[in-house]
Amino acid sequence: MIPSLKGEAEYVINLLKNIIEMIPDAVMVADRDGNCIMVNQAYKNLSGLSDEDVVGKPADIDIAERDSVLIKSIREGREFVNLLRRVGPDKREVLCSAKPIYIQGELVGSVGVMHDISEIKRLSRELEHKNRILRSLESKYTLDDILGNSEKILKAKEEAKACAGVSATVLLVGESGTGKELFAHAIHNMSPRAGGPFVRVNCAAINKELVESELFGYEGGAFTGSLRHGKKGYFEQADGGTLFLDEISEFSLQAQAKLLRVLQEQEVLRIGSTVPQKVDVRVIAATNRDLEEEVRRGNFRQDLYYRLNVIKITIPPLRERKEDIPLLCNSIIKKYNQKYGRGINSISKKALEILMSYDWPGNVRELENIISRAMINMDISEKEIKPEHLPDLVDNHGFLRQLSDGDIVVSVKGKTWDQVKREFEAKVLKFFLNKKKSKTAIAKDLGITRRALYKKMKLLED
């Protein structure tokens, strides 16, 4: 039976105090004048203020920024929900709600509840940090992301598919920019380890003094500057998944020896520890160098080379699969249309001929750079990539720039012998004229007379 509370003010106050003490959120009660008359322990914990600091004082005594929601509810006679405020000396972020109290239709005060969100924000930041780590340990690409229908790229993709189901070490060989990392991602995603982590390591970027701690980790306090709780190395992070060692040739001989031991024993020994830990890691290594030649020169351990070269996949350079350029261009245009908010819908036949004539020393990465730069510099109204949008490849006379000193490329597709010969002579002449020599010296280099040289120079004017 609920007892009658009429006339028992002290009893009511004690009952109210006990009720609000049971509420986990911070609570403050104010009278009709906006002065605090009661707070619970959760409030004191949140604000860092005591009863003496707030009771009997204006309800905005705790507000570090903006106005008091309790006073606002008294002044306007209505409820407010989840208004952001900062309270106490530490300016804790809270969500404040307040509701006016009416007795027999008369406003007698207000009650406010404050919910601490600073801890939620901290946990949110921590969760986002961990999500970023997880994203860095996930593979992003599949075999479908490796574009091309040329014989050589299809062969490489078939080899990747064939080796995905086994845990043998894979060595990816190819020039810079050919897409070795895409192949590593794809192999992992097709493997039974697809649900595990994918850890990418740029071997060239690791400080030589930190190679061991980065790869194998360390115990807390193992050396000056180490984390108190220690740190997992890349092998432990990749446990149950794949470790991609990019630019493996950049490892020092000392680092190569330590890597070889882990590959042989499938266990790591943290710095500062005496107990080795078993790891289940598949290694995919990549290089743009001839490792056999590096072994002959003494720059790479022969035993490590044999350990890595269990399955070797050679990724062809773009110059050996030029028939894939149109497909790659369409994909790149689509990608950067979305990224830059552009509406490019095609590439002209002449511009495509220029791209097909170039030898692409930077491979697909260079092609993407050229196309994206062209799109950035195009007028917003232009919808087609044309030769004039490719200044890095075409000179002021419309000729394809030479690949390197003395290398000249001429496209023969759809041209007669006379057209090919004329284009070749014009490019040779342009190459020698760029050397800034006298006409006599150029004629001598070409083995022709000055008169013949001037006659050929008319090619540039036609």
PDB file of C-alpha atoms in Angstrom, residues 219-377:
ATOM      1  CA  GLU A 219      57.975  -7.210 -25.810  1.00  0.00           C
ATOM      2  CA  GLY A 220      57.154  -4.218 -23.613  1.00  0.00           C
ATOM      3  CA  GLY A 221      60.272  -2.363 -22.477  1.00  0.00           C
ATOM      4  CA  ALA A 222      62.513  -4.301 -24.871  1.00  0.00           C
ATOM      5  CA  PHE A 223      64.360  -1.127 -25.833  1.00  0.00           C
ATOM      6  CA  THR A 224      64.301   2.612 -25.277  1.00  0.00           C
ATOM      7  CA  GLY A 225      61.202   4.146 -26.826  1.00  0.00           C
ATOM      8  CA  SER A 226      59.293   0.879 -27.080  1.00  0.00           C
ATOM      9  CA  LEU A 227      55.615   0.728 -26.210  1.00  0.00           C
ATOM     10  CA  ARG A 228      54.859  -0.328 -22.628  1.00  0.00           C
ATOM     11  CA  HIS A 229      52.662  -3.235 -23.717  1.00  0.00           C
ATOM     12  CA  GLY A 230      54.882  -4.325 -26.600  1.00  0.00           C
ATOM     13  CA  LYS A 231      53.893  -4.524 -30.240  1.00  0.00           C
ATOM     14  CA  LYS A 232      52.895  -7.196 -32.722  1.00  0.00           C
ATOM     15  CA  GLY A 233      55.059  -7.464 -35.818  1.00  0.00           C
ATOM     16  CA  TYR A 234      53.749  -7.809 -39.349  1.00  0.00           C
ATOM     17  CA  PHE A 235      53.941 -11.607 -39.215  1.00  0.00           C
ATOM     18  CA  GLU A 236      51.741 -11.768 -36.125  1.00  0.00           C
ATOM     19  CA  GLN A 237      49.316  -9.259 -37.636  1.00  0.00           C
ATOM     20  CA  ALA A 238      49.035 -11.478 -40.723  1.00  0.00           C
ATOM     21  CA  ASP A 239      48.519 -14.685 -38.721  1.00  0.00           C
ATOM     22  CA  GLY A 240      45.895 -16.782 -40.484  1.00  0.00           C
ATOM     23  CA  GLY A 241      46.147 -14.645 -43.601  1.00  0.00           C
ATOM     24  CA  THR A 242      48.615 -13.271 -46.153  1.00  0.00           C
ATOM     25  CA  LEU A 243      51.718 -11.108 -45.807  1.00  0.00           C
ATOM     26  CA  PHE A 244      52.568  -9.177 -48.977  1.00  0.00           C
ATOM     27  CA  LEU A 245      56.233  -8.130 -49.068  1.00  0.00           C
ATOM     28  CA  ASP A 246      56.498  -5.515 -51.800  1.00  0.00           C
ATOM     29  CA  GLU A 247      59.939  -4.560 -53.152  1.00  0.00           C
ATOM     30  CA  ILE A 248      61.508  -7.543 -51.405  1.00  0.00           C
ATOM     31  CA  SER A 249      64.855  -6.861 -53.115  1.00  0.00           C
ATOM     32  CA  GLU A 250      65.283  -3.752 -50.944  1.00  0.00           C
ATOM     33  CA  PHE A 251      65.845  -5.797 -47.769  1.00  0.00           C
ATOM     34  CA  SER A 252      69.391  -5.820 -46.455  1.00  0.00           C
ATOM     35  CA  LEU A 253      71.257  -9.145 -46.307  1.00  0.00           C
ATOM     36  CA  GLN A 254      70.841  -9.139 -42.515  1.00  0.00           C
ATOM     37  CA  ALA A 255      67.076  -8.689 -42.817  1.00  0.00           C
ATOM     38  CA  GLN A 256      66.964 -11.376 -45.512  1.00  0.00           C
ATOM     39  CA  ALA A 257      68.617 -13.864 -43.125  1.00  0.00           C
ATOM     40  CA  LYS A 258      66.007 -13.208 -40.419  1.00  0.00           C
ATOM     41  CA  LEU A 259      63.186 -13.452 -42.934  1.00  0.00           C
ATOM     42  CA  LEU A 260      64.507 -16.782 -44.201  1.00  0.00           C
ATOM     43  CA  ARG A 261      64.417 -18.243 -40.689  1.00  0.00           C
ATOM     44  CA  VAL A 262      60.777 -17.284 -40.205  1.00  0.00           C
ATOM     45  CA  LEU A 263      59.812 -18.776 -43.565  1.00  0.00           C
ATOM     46  CA  GLN A 264      61.585 -22.013 -42.677  1.00  0.00           C
ATOM     47  CA  GLU A 265      60.381 -22.360 -39.098  1.00  0.00           C
ATOM     48  CA  GLN A 266      56.975 -20.630 -39.385  1.00  0.00           C
ATOM     49  CA  GLU A 267      57.586 -18.973 -36.028  1.00  0.00           C
ATOM     50  CA  VAL A 268      58.675 -15.541 -34.852  1.00  0.00           C
ATOM     51  CA  LEU A 269      60.686 -14.450 -31.866  1.00  0.00           C
ATOM     52  CA  ARG A 270      59.807 -11.018 -30.571  1.00  0.00           C
ATOM     53  CA  ILE A 271      62.641  -8.742 -29.505  1.00  0.00           C
ATOM     54  CA  GLY A 272      63.057  -9.139 -25.756  1.00  0.00           C
ATOM     55  CA  SER A 273      61.349 -12.547 -25.673  1.00  0.00           C
ATOM     56  CA  THR A 274      62.802 -16.030 -25.320  1.00  0.00           C
ATOM     57  CA  VAL A 275      59.676 -17.899 -26.369  1.00  0.00           C
ATOM     58  CA  PRO A 276      59.026 -18.190 -30.130  1.00  0.00           C
ATOM     59  CA  GLN A 277      55.443 -17.918 -31.365  1.00  0.00           C
ATOM     60  CA  LYS A 278      54.014 -20.054 -34.141  1.00  0.00           C
ATOM     61  CA  VAL A 279      52.449 -18.152 -37.026  1.00  0.00           C
ATOM     62  CA  ASP A 280      50.353 -19.355 -39.944  1.00  0.00           C
ATOM     63  CA  VAL A 281      51.177 -16.922 -42.716  1.00  0.00           C
ATOM     64  CA  ARG A 282      51.305 -17.168 -46.483  1.00  0.00           C
ATOM     65  CA  VAL A 283      53.931 -14.894 -48.019  1.00  0.00           C
ATOM     66  CA  ILE A 284      53.546 -13.193 -51.383  1.00  0.00           C
ATOM     67  CA  ALA A 285      56.670 -11.289 -52.418  1.00  0.00           C
ATOM     68  CA  ALA A 286      57.057  -8.831 -55.279  1.00  0.00           C
ATOM     69  CA  THR A 287      60.023  -7.290 -57.053  1.00  0.00           C
ATOM     70  CA  ASN A 288      60.773  -5.174 -60.098  1.00  0.00           C
ATOM     71  CA  ARG A 289      64.348  -6.449 -60.224  1.00  0.00           C
ATOM     72  CA  ASP A 290      65.921  -9.596 -61.659  1.00  0.00           C
ATOM     73  CA  LEU A 291      66.524 -11.504 -58.417  1.00  0.00           C
ATOM     74  CA  GLU A 292      68.697 -14.104 -60.143  1.00  0.00           C
ATOM     75  CA  GLU A 293      71.013 -11.291 -61.226  1.00  0.00           C
ATOM     76  CA  GLU A 294      70.878  -9.847 -57.698  1.00  0.00           C
ATOM     77  CA  VAL A 295      71.916 -13.260 -56.352  1.00  0.00           C
ATOM     78  CA  ARG A 296      74.882 -13.371 -58.769  1.00  0.00           C
ATOM     79  CA  ARG A 297      75.934  -9.913 -57.618  1.00  0.00           C
ATOM     80  CA  GLY A 298      75.740 -10.957 -53.980  1.00  0.00           C
ATOM     81  CA  ASN A 299      72.901  -8.551 -53.172  1.00  0.00           C
ATOM     82  CA  PHE A 300      70.295 -11.223 -52.487  1.00  0.00           C
ATOM     83  CA  ARG A 301      70.581 -14.515 -50.619  1.00  0.00           C
ATOM     84  CA  GLN A 302      70.324 -17.528 -52.881  1.00  0.00           C
ATOM     85  CA  ASP A 303      68.606 -19.663 -50.217  1.00  0.00           C
ATOM     86  CA  LEU A 304      65.960 -16.970 -49.659  1.00  0.00           C
ATOM     87  CA  TYR A 305      65.438 -16.648 -53.417  1.00  0.00           C
ATOM     88  CA  TYR A 306      64.713 -20.376 -53.674  1.00  0.00           C
ATOM     89  CA  ARG A 307      62.387 -20.154 -50.674  1.00  0.00           C
ATOM     90  CA  LEU A 308      60.438 -17.304 -52.276  1.00  0.00           C
ATOM     91  CA  ASN A 309      60.496 -18.596 -55.849  1.00  0.00           C
ATOM     92  CA  VAL A 310      58.157 -21.551 -55.269  1.00  0.00           C
ATOM     93  CA  ILE A 311      55.519 -20.121 -57.610  1.00  0.00           C
ATOM     94  CA  LYS A 312      56.618 -17.348 -59.953  1.00  0.00           C
ATOM     95  CA  ILE A 313      54.180 -15.133 -61.852  1.00  0.00           C
ATOM     96  CA  THR A 314      55.554 -12.671 -64.384  1.00  0.00           C
ATOM     97  CA  ILE A 315      53.328  -9.659 -64.944  1.00  0.00           C
ATOM     98  CA  PRO A 316      53.791  -8.190 -68.444  1.00  0.00           C
ATOM     99  CA  PRO A 317      54.618  -4.509 -68.968  1.00  0.00           C
ATOM    100  CA  LEU A 318      52.039  -2.395 -70.777  1.00  0.00           C
ATOM    101  CA  ARG A 319      54.174  -2.115 -73.926  1.00  0.00           C
ATOM    102  CA  GLU A 320      53.771  -5.895 -74.366  1.00  0.00           C
ATOM    103  CA  ARG A 321      49.973  -5.741 -74.148  1.00  0.00           C
ATOM    104  CA  LYS A 322      49.051  -2.525 -75.894  1.00  0.00           C
ATOM    105  CA  GLU A 323      45.820  -4.071 -77.156  1.00  0.00           C
ATOM    106  CA  ASP A 324      44.547  -3.634 -73.578  1.00  0.00           C
ATOM    107  CA  ILE A 325      44.998   0.158 -73.655  1.00  0.00           C
ATOM    108  CA  PRO A 326      41.466   1.004 -74.938  1.00  0.00           C
ATOM    109  CA  LEU A 327      39.873  -1.118 -72.200  1.00  0.00           C
ATOM    110  CA  LEU A 328      42.154   0.398 -69.556  1.00  0.00           C
ATOM    111  CA  CYS A 329      41.395   3.921 -70.789  1.00  0.00           C
ATOM    112  CA  ASN A 330      37.645   3.392 -70.515  1.00  0.00           C
ATOM    113  CA  SER A 331      38.036   2.108 -66.971  1.00  0.00           C
ATOM    114  CA  ILE A 332      40.296   5.016 -65.978  1.00  0.00           C
ATOM    115  CA  ILE A 333      37.906   7.577 -67.498  1.00  0.00           C
ATOM    116  CA  LYS A 334      34.996   6.062 -65.586  1.00  0.00           C
ATOM    117  CA  LYS A 335      36.985   6.078 -62.341  1.00  0.00           C
ATOM    118  CA  TYR A 336      38.017   9.728 -62.604  1.00  0.00           C
ATOM    119  CA  ASN A 337      34.628  10.869 -63.855  1.00  0.00           C
ATOM    120  CA  GLN A 338      33.318   9.727 -60.483  1.00  0.00           C
ATOM    121  CA  LYS A 339      36.270  11.129 -58.549  1.00  0.00           C
ATOM    122  CA  TYR A 340      36.370  14.545 -60.213  1.00  0.00           C
ATOM    123  CA  GLY A 341      32.689  14.879 -61.092  1.00  0.00           C
ATOM    124  CA  ARG A 342      33.431  15.071 -64.809  1.00  0.00           C
ATOM    125  CA  GLY A 343      31.406  13.871 -67.797  1.00  0.00           C
ATOM    126  CA  ILE A 344      34.093  12.622 -70.215  1.00  0.00           C
ATOM    127  CA  ASN A 345      32.536   9.918 -72.362  1.00  0.00           C
ATOM    128  CA  SER A 346      35.192   8.990 -74.950  1.00  0.00           C
ATOM    129  CA  ILE A 347      38.722   9.268 -76.252  1.00  0.00           C
ATOM    130  CA  SER A 348      39.331  10.231 -79.862  1.00  0.00           C
ATOM    131  CA  LYS A 349      40.786   7.818 -82.382  1.00  0.00           C
ATOM    132  CA  LYS A 350      43.852  10.032 -82.880  1.00  0.00           C
ATOM    133  CA  ALA A 351      44.474  10.342 -79.144  1.00  0.00           C
ATOM    134  CA  LEU A 352      44.147   6.590 -78.805  1.00  0.00           C
ATOM    135  CA  GLU A 353      46.672   6.117 -81.621  1.00  0.00           C
ATOM    136  CA  ILE A 354      49.114   8.294 -79.713  1.00  0.00           C
ATOM    137  CA  LEU A 355      48.636   6.218 -76.569  1.00  0.00           C
ATOM    138  CA  MET A 356      49.088   3.024 -78.577  1.00  0.00           C
ATOM    139  CA  SER A 357      52.318   4.374 -80.119  1.00  0.00           C
ATOM    140  CA  TYR A 358      53.929   5.237 -76.795  1.00  0.00           C
ATOM    141  CA  ASP A 359      56.057   2.610 -75.023  1.00  0.00           C
ATOM    142  CA  TRP A 360      54.845   3.303 -71.435  1.00  0.00           C
ATOM    143  CA  PRO A 361      57.985   2.952 -69.283  1.00  0.00           C
ATOM    144  CA  GLY A 362      55.768   3.665 -66.253  1.00  0.00           C
ATOM    145  CA  ASN A 363      53.220   1.054 -67.332  1.00  0.00           C
ATOM    146  CA  VAL A 364      49.553   1.169 -66.227  1.00  0.00           C
ATOM    147  CA  ARG A 365      50.365   3.596 -63.428  1.00  0.00           C
ATOM    148  CA  GLU A 366      51.747   6.079 -65.984  1.00  0.00           C
ATOM    149  CA  LEU A 367      48.723   5.582 -68.261  1.00  0.00           C
ATOM    150  CA  GLU A 368      46.394   6.377 -65.362  1.00  0.00           C
ATOM    151  CA  ASN A 369      48.458   9.460 -64.544  1.00  0.00           C
ATOM    152  CA  ILE A 370      48.320  10.728 -68.148  1.00  0.00           C
ATOM    153  CA  ILE A 371      44.559  10.169 -68.519  1.00  0.00           C
ATOM    154  CA  SER A 372      43.649  11.658 -65.130  1.00  0.00           C
ATOM    155  CA  ARG A 373      45.818  14.722 -65.783  1.00  0.00           C
ATOM    156  CA  ALA A 374      44.187  15.200 -69.183  1.00  0.00           C
ATOM    157  CA  MET A 375      40.730  15.065 -67.572  1.00  0.00           C
ATOM    158  CA  ILE A 376      41.693  17.599 -64.902  1.00  0.00           C
ATOM    159  CA  ASN A 377      42.945  20.094 -67.493  1.00  0.00           C
TER     160      ASN A 377
END
